[in-house]
Tab-separated table of C-alpha atoms in Angstrom:
chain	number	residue	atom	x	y	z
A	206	UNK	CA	22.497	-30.206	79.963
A	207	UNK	CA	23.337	-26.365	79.322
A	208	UNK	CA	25.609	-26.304	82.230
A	209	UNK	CA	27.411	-29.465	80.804
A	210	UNK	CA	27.676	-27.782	77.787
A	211	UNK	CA	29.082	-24.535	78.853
A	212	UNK	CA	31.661	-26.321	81.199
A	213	UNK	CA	32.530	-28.863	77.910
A	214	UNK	CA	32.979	-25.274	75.612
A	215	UNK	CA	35.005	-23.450	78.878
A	216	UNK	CA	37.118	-26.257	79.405
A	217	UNK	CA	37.636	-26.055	75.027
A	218	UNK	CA	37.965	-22.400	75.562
A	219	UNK	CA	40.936	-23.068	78.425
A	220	UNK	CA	42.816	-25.480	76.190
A	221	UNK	CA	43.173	-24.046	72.813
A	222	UNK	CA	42.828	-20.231	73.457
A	223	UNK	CA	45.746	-18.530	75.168
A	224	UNK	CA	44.627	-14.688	76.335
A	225	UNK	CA	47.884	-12.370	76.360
A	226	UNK	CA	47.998	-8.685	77.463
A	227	UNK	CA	47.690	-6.360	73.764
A	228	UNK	CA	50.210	-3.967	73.948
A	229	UNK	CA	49.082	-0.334	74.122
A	230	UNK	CA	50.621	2.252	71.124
A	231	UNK	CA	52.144	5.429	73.078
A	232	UNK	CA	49.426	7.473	70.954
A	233	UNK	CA	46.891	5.570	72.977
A	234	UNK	CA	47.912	5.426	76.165
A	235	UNK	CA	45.007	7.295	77.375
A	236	UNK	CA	43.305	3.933	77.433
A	237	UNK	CA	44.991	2.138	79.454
A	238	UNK	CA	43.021	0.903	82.953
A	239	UNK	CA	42.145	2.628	86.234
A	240	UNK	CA	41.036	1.594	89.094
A	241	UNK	CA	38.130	2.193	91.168
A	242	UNK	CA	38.099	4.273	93.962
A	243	UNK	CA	34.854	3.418	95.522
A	244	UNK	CA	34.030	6.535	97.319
A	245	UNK	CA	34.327	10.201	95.513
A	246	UNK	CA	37.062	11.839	96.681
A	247	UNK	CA	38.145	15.604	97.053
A	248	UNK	CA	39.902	17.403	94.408
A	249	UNK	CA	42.884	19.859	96.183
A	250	UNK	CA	44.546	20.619	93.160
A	251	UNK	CA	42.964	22.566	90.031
A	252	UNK	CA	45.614	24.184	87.502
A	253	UNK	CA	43.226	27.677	86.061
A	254	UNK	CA	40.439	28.960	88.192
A	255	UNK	CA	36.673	28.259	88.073
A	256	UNK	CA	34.528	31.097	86.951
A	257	UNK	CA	32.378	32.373	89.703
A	258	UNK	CA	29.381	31.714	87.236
A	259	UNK	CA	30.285	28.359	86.283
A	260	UNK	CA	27.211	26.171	86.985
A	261	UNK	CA	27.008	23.841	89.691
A	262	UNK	CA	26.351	20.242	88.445
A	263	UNK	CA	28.042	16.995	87.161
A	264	UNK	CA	30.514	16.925	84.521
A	265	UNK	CA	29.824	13.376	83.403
A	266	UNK	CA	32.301	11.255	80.610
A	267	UNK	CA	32.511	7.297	79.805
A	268	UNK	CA	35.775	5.862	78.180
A	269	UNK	CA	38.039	2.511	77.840
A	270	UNK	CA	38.772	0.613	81.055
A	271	UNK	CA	39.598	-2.618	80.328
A	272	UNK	CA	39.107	-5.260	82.928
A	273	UNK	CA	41.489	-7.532	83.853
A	274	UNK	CA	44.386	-5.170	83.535
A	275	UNK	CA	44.192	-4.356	79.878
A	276	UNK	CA	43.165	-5.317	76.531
A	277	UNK	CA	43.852	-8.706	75.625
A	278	UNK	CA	44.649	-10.581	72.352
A	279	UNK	CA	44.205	-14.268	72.081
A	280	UNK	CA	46.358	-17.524	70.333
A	281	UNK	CA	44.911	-20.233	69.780
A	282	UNK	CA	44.905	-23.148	67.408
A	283	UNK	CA	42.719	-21.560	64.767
A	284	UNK	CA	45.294	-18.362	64.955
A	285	UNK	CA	45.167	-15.366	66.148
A	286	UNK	CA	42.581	-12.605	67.069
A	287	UNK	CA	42.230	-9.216	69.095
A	288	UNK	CA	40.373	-6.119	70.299
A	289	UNK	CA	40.342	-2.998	68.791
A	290	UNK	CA	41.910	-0.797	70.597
A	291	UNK	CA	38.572	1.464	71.694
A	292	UNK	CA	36.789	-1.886	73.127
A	293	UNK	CA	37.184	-1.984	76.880
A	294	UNK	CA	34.634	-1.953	79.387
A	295	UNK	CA	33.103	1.504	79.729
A	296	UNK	CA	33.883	3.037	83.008
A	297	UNK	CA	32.204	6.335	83.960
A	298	UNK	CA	34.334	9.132	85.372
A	299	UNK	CA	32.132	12.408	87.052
A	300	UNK	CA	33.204	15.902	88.540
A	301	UNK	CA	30.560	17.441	90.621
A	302	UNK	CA	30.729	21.065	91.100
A	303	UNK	CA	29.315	22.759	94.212
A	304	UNK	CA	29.891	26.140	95.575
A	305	UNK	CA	30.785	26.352	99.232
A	306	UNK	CA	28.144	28.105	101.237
A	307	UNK	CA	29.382	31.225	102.306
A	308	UNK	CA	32.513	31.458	100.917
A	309	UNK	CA	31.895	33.254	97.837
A	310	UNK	CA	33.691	31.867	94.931
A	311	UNK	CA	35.329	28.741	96.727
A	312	UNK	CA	34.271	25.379	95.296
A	313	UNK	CA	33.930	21.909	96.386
A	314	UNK	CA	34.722	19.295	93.425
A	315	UNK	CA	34.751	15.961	94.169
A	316	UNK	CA	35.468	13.180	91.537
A	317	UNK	CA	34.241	9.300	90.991
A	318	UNK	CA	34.560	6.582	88.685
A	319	UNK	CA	32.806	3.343	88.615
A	320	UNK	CA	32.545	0.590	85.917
A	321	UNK	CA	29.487	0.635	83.732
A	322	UNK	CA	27.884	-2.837	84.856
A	323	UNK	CA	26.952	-4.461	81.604
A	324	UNK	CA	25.175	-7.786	81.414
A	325	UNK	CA	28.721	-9.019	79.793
A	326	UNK	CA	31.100	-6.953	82.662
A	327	UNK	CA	28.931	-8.932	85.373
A	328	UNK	CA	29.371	-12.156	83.186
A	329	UNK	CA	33.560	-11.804	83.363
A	330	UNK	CA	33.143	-9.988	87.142
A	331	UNK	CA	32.159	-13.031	88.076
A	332	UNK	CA	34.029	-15.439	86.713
A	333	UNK	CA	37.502	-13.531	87.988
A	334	UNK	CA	39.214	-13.738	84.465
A	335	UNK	CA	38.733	-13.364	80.790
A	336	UNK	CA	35.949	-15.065	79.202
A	337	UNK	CA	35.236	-13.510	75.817
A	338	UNK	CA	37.341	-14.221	73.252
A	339	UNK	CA	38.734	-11.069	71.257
A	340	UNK	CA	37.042	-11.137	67.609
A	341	UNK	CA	37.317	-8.116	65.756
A	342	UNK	CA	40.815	-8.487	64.231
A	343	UNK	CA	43.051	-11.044	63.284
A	344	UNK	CA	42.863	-14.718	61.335
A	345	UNK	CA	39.783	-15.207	59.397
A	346	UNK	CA	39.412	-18.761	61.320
A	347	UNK	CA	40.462	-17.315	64.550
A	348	UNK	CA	38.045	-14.417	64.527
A	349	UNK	CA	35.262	-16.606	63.244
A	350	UNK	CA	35.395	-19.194	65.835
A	351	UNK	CA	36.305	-16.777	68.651
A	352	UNK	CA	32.594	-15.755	67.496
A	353	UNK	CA	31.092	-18.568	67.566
A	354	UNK	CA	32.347	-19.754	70.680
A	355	UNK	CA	30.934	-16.709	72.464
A	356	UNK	CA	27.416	-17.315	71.057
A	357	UNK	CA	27.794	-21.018	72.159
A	358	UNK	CA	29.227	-19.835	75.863
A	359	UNK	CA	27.647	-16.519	76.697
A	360	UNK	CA	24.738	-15.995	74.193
A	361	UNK	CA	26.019	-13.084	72.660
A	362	UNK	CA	28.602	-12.526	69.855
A	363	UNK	CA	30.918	-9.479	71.807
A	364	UNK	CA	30.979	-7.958	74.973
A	365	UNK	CA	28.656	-4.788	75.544
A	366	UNK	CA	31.352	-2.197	76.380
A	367	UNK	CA	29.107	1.218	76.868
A	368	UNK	CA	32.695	3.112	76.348
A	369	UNK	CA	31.573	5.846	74.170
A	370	UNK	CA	29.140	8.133	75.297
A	371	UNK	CA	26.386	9.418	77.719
A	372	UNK	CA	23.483	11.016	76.977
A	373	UNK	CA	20.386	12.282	78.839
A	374	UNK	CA	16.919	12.167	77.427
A	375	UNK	CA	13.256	12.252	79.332
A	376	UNK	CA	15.343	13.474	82.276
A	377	UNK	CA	17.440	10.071	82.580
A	378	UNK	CA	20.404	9.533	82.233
A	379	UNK	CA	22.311	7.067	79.880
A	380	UNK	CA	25.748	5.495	79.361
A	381	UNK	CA	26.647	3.836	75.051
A	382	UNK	CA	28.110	2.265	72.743
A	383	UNK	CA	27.098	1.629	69.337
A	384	UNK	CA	27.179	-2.451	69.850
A	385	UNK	CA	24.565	-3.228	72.382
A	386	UNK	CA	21.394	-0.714	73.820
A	387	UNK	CA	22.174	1.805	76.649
A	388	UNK	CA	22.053	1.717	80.228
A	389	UNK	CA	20.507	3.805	82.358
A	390	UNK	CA	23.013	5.021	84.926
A	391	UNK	CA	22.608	7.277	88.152
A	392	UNK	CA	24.447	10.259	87.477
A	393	UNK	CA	24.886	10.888	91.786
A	394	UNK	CA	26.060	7.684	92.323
A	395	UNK	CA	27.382	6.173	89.004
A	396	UNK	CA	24.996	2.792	89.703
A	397	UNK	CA	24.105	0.948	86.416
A	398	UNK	CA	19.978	0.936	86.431
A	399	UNK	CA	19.789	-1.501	83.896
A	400	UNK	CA	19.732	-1.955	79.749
A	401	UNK	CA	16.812	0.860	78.129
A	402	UNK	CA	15.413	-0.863	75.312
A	403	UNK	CA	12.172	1.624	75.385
A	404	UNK	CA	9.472	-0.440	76.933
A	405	UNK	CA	10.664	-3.424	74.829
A	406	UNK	CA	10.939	-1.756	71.519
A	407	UNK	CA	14.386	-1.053	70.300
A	408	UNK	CA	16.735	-3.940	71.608
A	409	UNK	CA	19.097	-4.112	69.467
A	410	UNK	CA	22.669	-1.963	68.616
A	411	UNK	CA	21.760	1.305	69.554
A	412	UNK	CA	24.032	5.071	67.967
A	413	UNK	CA	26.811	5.908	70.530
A	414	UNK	CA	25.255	9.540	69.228
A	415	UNK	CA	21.513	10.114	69.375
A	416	UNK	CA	20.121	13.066	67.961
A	417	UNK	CA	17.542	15.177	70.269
A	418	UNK	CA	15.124	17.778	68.271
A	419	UNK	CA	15.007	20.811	68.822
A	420	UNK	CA	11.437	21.736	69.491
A	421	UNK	CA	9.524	18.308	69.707
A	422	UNK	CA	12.790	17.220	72.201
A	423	UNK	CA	12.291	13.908	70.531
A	424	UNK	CA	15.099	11.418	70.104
A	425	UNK	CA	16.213	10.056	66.843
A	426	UNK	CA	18.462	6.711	66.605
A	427	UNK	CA	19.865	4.013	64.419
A	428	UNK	CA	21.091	0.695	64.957
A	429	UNK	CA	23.636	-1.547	62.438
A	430	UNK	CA	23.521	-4.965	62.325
A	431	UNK	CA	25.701	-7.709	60.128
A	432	UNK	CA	22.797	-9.525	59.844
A	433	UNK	CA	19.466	-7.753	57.562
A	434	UNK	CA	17.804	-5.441	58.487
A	435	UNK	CA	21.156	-3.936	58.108
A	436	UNK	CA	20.020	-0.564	59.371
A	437	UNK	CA	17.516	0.727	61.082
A	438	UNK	CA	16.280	4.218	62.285
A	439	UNK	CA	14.029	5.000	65.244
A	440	UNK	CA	12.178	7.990	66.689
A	441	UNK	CA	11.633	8.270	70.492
A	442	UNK	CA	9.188	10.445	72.580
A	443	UNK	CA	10.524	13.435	74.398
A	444	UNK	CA	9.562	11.352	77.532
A	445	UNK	CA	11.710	8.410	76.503
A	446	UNK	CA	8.721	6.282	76.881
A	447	UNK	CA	7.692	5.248	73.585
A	448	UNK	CA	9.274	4.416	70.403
A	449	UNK	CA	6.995	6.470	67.607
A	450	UNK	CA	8.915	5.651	64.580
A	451	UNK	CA	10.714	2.665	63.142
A	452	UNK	CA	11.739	1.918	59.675
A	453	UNK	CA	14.233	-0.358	57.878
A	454	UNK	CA	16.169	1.414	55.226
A	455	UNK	CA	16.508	-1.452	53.166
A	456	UNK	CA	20.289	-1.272	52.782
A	457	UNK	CA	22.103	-4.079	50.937
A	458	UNK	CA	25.115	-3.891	53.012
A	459	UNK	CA	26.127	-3.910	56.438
A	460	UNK	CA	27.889	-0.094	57.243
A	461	UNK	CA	30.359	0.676	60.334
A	462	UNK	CA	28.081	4.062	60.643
A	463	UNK	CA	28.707	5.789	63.891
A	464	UNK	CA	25.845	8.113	63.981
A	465	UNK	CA	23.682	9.788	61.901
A	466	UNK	CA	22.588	13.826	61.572
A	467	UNK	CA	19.829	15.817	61.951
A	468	UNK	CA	17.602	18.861	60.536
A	469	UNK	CA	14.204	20.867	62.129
A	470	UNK	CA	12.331	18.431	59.426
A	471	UNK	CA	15.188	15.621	58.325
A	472	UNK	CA	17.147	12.717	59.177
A	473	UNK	CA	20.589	12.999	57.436
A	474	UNK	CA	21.995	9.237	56.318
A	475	UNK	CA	25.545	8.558	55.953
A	476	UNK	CA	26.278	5.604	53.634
A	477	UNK	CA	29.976	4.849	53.379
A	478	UNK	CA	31.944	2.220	52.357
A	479	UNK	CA	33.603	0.481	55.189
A	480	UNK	CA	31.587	-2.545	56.025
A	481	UNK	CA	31.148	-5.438	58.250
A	482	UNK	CA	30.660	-9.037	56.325
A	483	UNK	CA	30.505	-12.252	57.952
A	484	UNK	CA	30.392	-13.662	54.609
A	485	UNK	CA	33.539	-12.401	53.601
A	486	UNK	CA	35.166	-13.333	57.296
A	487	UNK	CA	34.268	-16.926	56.212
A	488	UNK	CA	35.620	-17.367	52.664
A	489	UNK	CA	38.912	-15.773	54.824
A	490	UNK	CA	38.471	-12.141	54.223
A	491	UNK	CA	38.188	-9.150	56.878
A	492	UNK	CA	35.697	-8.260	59.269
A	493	UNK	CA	35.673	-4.790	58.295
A	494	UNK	CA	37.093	-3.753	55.647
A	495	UNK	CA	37.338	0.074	53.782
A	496	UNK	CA	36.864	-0.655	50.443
A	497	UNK	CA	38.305	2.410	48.458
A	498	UNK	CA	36.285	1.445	45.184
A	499	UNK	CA	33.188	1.263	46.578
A	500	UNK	CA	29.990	3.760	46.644
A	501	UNK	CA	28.903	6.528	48.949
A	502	UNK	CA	26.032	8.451	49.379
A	503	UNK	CA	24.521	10.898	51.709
A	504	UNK	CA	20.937	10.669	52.568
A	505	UNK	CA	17.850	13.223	53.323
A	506	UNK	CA	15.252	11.970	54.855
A	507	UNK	CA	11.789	13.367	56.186
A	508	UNK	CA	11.819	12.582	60.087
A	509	UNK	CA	9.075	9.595	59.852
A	510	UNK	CA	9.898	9.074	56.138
A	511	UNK	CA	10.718	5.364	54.854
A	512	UNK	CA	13.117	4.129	52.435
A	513	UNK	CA	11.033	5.604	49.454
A	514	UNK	CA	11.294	9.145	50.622
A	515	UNK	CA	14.914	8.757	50.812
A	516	UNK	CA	16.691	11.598	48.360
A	517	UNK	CA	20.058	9.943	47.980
A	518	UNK	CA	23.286	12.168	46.759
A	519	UNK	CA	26.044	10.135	45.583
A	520	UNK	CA	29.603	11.568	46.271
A	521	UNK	CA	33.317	10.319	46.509
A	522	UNK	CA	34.291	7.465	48.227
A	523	UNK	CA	35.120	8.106	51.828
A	524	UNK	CA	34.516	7.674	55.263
A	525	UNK	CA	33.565	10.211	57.906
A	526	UNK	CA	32.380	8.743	61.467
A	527	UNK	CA	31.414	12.041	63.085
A	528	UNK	CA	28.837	15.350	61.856
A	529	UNK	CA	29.499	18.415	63.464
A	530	UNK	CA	26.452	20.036	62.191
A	531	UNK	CA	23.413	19.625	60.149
A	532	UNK	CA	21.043	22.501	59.170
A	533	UNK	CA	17.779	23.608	56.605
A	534	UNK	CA	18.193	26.620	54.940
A	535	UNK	CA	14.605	27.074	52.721
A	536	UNK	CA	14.679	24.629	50.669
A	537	UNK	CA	18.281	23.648	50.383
């Protein structure tokens, strides 16, 4: 019966959705696809010079690879809907440094890529062609029923895209995006290990930017959701074993928030008005949407506090995705 069903809703999906290549601004053609090479290769050709007393080691990044050639928008009956322009697959791209015995300050780089195997890239791998339907922009209808028809057909509302970051903590290694948990990658060979939800406890959107302490090397975290709880914050053991610290913050609204700060003793909370409604998608409204009138508020909050030990500072309306730094100084 659920294979009937998905074949019934693919067959839908084949009619009345067309997928069409989104064209790339020139202000973001760093996006646009590679391909993989397979093997690592050699690097001949360095503009500069490596410092004698650079470290060996990998130099490790994710980014935007789209599959299937490049982003794609979709028309359909219900109207139309697309990507944003950040959301293809993550693909991991790594420099390893080694010095070449003997030969002083020679070096031997070599350089890799491989796609970050997500439970969704493996879905669309295998089916040789595009499967989710683009739902972040576009036509109220279109965007809502591109949604719903990826619940129906896949079991999840987007595709997991682990484009934005990697991060190591407890001496793994891990590849992000904000939608969807981690996965732990092999940094030598670039294989996905498989999603790190922390023995079960945190599986759910997960901060493209983590926050390690200094000191305790503990890991601090946050996760959005459209749905309530709207956000959450989590504390993980140095060995990446154990979640020690979970708490709703009781927000009344659903936050693009990128990542949050931290202090020696504090979690810094970032509460600004652009939001994510699936209310307001369905009475024909946006997504997201930046609403310029609304409030914003930073947040200090002891490490393993809960919402009541919140101190909240209200300030102008804005938005700011990234921290550069957070700090104590005595008291302030």
């Amino acid at each position: 019966m659920k294979e009937t069903t998905f074949k019934l809703l693919d067959t839908f999906v084949d009619l009345a959705f067309e997928f069409v290549d989104q064209p790339l601004l020139p202000s973001q053609s760093n996006f646009a696809p590679v391909e993989e090479i397979g093997e690592a290769v050699r690097v001949t050709e360095i503009q500069g010079k490596i410092p004698h007393d650079f470290p060996e080691g990998v130099y490790i990044r994710n980014g935007s690879n789209p599959l299937f050639g490049g982003l794609k928008s979709s028309k359909s009956i219900f109207g139309k809907s697309s990507h944003l322009w950040i959301e293809g697959e993550g693909m991991l791209h790594a420099l390893y440094f080694t010095k070449v015995k003997g030969k002083g300050s020679k070096w031997n780089v070599l350089y890799k890529n491989k796609y970050v195997e997500t439970d969704t890239f493996n879905m669309e791998k295998n089916r040789k062609k595009p499967g989710f339907i683009p739902n972040m922009e576009g036509d109220a209808l279109a965007v809502l029923m591109a949604t719903l028809l990826n619940l129906l057909r896949f079991g999840v509302l987007h595709k997991y895209i682990s484009n934005t970051n990697v991060f190591e903590h407890g001496k793994k290694y891990y590849s992000i995006a904000e939608n969807h948990m981690p996965q732990e990658i092999n940094i030598q060979t670039l294989e996905t290990l498989g999603n790190w939800t922390v023995n079960g406890a945190w599986n759910q959107s997960f901060t493209a930017h983590p926050k390690k302490i200094l000191g305790t090397d503990e890991l601090v975290i946050m996760g959005i959701n459209p749905l309530k709880p709207y956000f959450e914050l989590g504390v993980i053991s140095a060995d990446g074993e154990k979640l020690v610290h979970k708490v709703d913050l009781k927000f009344n609204r659903c936050i693009l928030c990128h990542e949050i700060g931290v202090t020696k003793r504090y979690n810094v909370i970032l509460d600004f008005p652009l939001t994510v409604d699936i209310i307001r998608l369905i009475i024909g409204g946006e997504l997201i949407k930046y609403d310029k009138d609304g409030y914003a508020r930073i947040g200090i909050m002891p490490r393993y506090g809960d919402t009541t030990s919140i101190k909240w500072f209200e300030i102008e309306p804005c938005c700011v995705f990234h921290i550069i730094n957070c700090y104590e100084d005595n008291d302030e």
